[in-house]
Short mmCIF file of C-alpha atoms in Angstrom, two decimals:
data_model
loop_
_atom_site.label_atom_id
_atom_site.label_comp_id
_atom_site.label_asym_id
_atom_site.label_seq_id
_atom_site.Cartn_x
_atom_site.Cartn_y
_atom_site.Cartn_z
CA MET A 29 214.09 104.60 -36.17
CA GLY A 30 210.89 106.66 -36.16
CA THR A 31 207.38 105.61 -37.01
CA ILE A 32 205.12 107.45 -39.43
CA LEU A 33 201.52 107.55 -38.28
CA ASN A 34 199.14 108.47 -41.05
CA ARG A 35 195.70 109.55 -40.04
CA ARG A 36 192.95 111.38 -41.75
CA ARG A 37 192.69 115.04 -41.02
CA VAL A 38 189.62 115.99 -39.04
CA LEU A 39 186.97 117.33 -41.41
CA ARG A 40 186.74 121.07 -40.97
CA ARG A 41 183.26 122.48 -41.26
CA GLY A 42 182.71 125.20 -43.80
CA LEU A 43 181.31 127.96 -41.64
CA ILE A 44 181.67 129.00 -38.01
CA ILE A 45 179.29 131.39 -36.30
CA GLN A 46 179.91 132.76 -32.85
CA ALA A 47 177.55 134.25 -30.31
CA ASP A 48 179.32 137.62 -30.54
CA GLY A 49 178.46 137.87 -34.27
CA ARG A 50 181.74 136.73 -35.82
CA ILE A 51 181.33 134.62 -38.97
CA THR A 52 184.35 132.63 -40.17
CA LEU A 53 184.52 130.97 -43.58
CA ARG A 54 186.92 128.07 -43.97
CA SER A 55 188.71 127.19 -47.19
CA LEU A 56 185.92 125.14 -48.82
CA PRO A 57 183.36 127.95 -49.28
CA VAL A 58 186.17 130.47 -49.89
CA THR A 59 187.57 128.47 -52.82
CA ARG A 60 184.18 127.41 -54.22
CA LEU A 61 182.93 131.01 -54.33
CA GLN A 62 186.35 132.47 -55.24
CA LEU A 63 186.28 134.84 -52.27
CA SER A 64 189.10 137.14 -51.22
CA PRO A 65 189.55 139.89 -48.62
CA GLY A 66 187.35 142.86 -49.48
CA ASP A 67 184.61 140.77 -51.14
CA GLY A 68 181.10 140.78 -49.76
CA ILE A 69 178.88 137.83 -48.85
CA SER A 70 175.18 137.44 -48.20
CA PHE A 71 172.91 134.65 -47.03
CA TRP A 72 169.72 133.65 -48.85
CA LEU A 73 166.92 131.49 -47.48
CA ASP A 74 164.86 129.60 -50.06
CA ALA A 75 162.25 127.02 -49.06
CA GLY A 76 163.97 126.38 -45.74
CA GLN A 77 167.44 125.95 -47.28
CA LEU A 78 170.12 128.50 -46.38
CA TYR A 79 172.62 129.55 -49.08
CA LEU A 80 175.82 131.58 -48.92
CA PHE A 81 176.82 133.57 -51.98
CA LYS A 82 179.33 136.18 -53.11
CA ASP A 83 177.68 139.60 -53.11
CA ASN A 84 179.77 142.54 -54.27
CA VAL A 85 176.71 144.53 -55.37
CA SER A 86 174.47 144.95 -52.34
CA GLU A 87 175.23 147.63 -49.77
CA SER A 88 174.05 145.26 -47.03
CA ALA A 89 176.63 142.60 -47.97
CA LEU A 90 179.07 141.61 -45.21
CA LYS A 91 182.63 142.62 -46.13
CA LEU A 92 185.27 139.95 -45.62
CA SER A 93 188.73 140.32 -44.17
CA GLY A 94 191.47 137.90 -43.17
CA ARG A 95 193.94 135.74 -45.02
CA SER A 96 193.34 133.70 -48.14
CA GLY A 97 191.76 130.39 -47.26
CA GLN A 98 190.05 131.64 -44.12
CA LEU A 99 188.02 134.84 -44.13
CA HIS A 100 185.78 136.43 -41.55
CA CYS A 101 183.24 139.19 -40.99
CA CYS A 102 181.05 140.28 -38.12
CA SER A 103 177.28 140.78 -37.85
CA LYS A 104 175.28 139.93 -34.73
CA ALA A 105 172.00 140.45 -36.66
CA THR A 106 173.05 137.97 -39.36
CA VAL A 107 174.05 135.34 -36.78
CA THR A 108 170.67 135.79 -35.05
CA ASN A 109 168.88 135.30 -38.38
CA ILE A 110 170.96 132.19 -39.20
CA LEU A 111 170.10 130.71 -35.80
CA SER A 112 166.39 131.25 -36.49
CA VAL A 113 166.50 128.75 -39.38
CA ILE A 114 168.51 126.02 -37.64
CA PRO A 115 166.13 123.57 -35.96
CA GLY A 116 166.74 122.94 -32.28
CA ILE A 117 169.05 125.88 -31.60
CA THR A 118 168.03 129.27 -30.29
CA GLU A 119 170.07 132.34 -29.46
CA THR A 120 169.72 131.65 -25.74
CA ASP A 121 171.11 128.09 -25.87
CA MET A 122 173.71 128.64 -28.59
CA PRO A 123 177.21 127.47 -27.69
CA PRO A 124 179.94 130.15 -27.93
CA LYS A 125 181.00 128.69 -31.29
CA LEU A 126 178.81 126.73 -33.72
CA GLU A 127 180.28 124.98 -36.77
CA LEU A 128 178.05 124.45 -39.80
CA ILE A 129 178.74 122.32 -42.86
CA THR A 130 178.74 123.83 -46.34
CA SER A 131 178.15 121.80 -49.49
CA GLN A 132 181.15 120.79 -51.54
CA GLU A 133 179.47 121.51 -54.85
CA LEU A 134 178.13 124.81 -56.13
CA SER A 135 174.42 125.42 -56.43
CA HIS A 136 172.81 128.20 -58.40
CA ILE A 137 170.20 130.51 -56.93
CA THR A 138 168.06 133.12 -58.69
CA ILE A 139 167.59 136.47 -56.97
CA ASP A 140 165.75 139.28 -58.77
CA GLY A 141 166.29 137.59 -62.14
CA SER A 142 170.04 137.07 -61.65
CA THR A 143 171.46 133.56 -61.34
CA LEU A 144 174.30 133.40 -58.83
CA PRO A 145 176.65 130.61 -57.70
CA ALA A 146 176.15 129.69 -54.05
CA VAL A 147 176.96 127.00 -51.52
CA LYS A 148 174.35 125.37 -49.35
CA VAL A 149 174.69 125.75 -45.61
CA ILE A 150 173.58 122.42 -44.20
CA ASN A 151 171.27 123.44 -41.40
CA ARG A 152 169.50 120.08 -41.01
CA LEU A 153 171.03 116.66 -40.53
#
């Protein structure tokens, strides 16, 4: 007779950035922002808080690819800018892969008079 061992699944962070510029979004921000392959994303910094939002308007938006539930894009410049707002981590001492937490609830940010849904990227603990 077998034994069933129930254990909690390890909490997956919402966002992974890598030193080579790859940005991976896990299912939480993908579902909250209703993202799919081909959509664009951008990051917004407001009063020290970093936000991630769906951006299908801007030409500078990062285009997503991948499978539903886990999407990715690549931008070394964006990763460098994200690292600049995370206390205690610089580009020179960044591990090959850094996992960041995204908020579970939607926030709303205002950019150029437009209110957009966004998720917070927790860059301070």
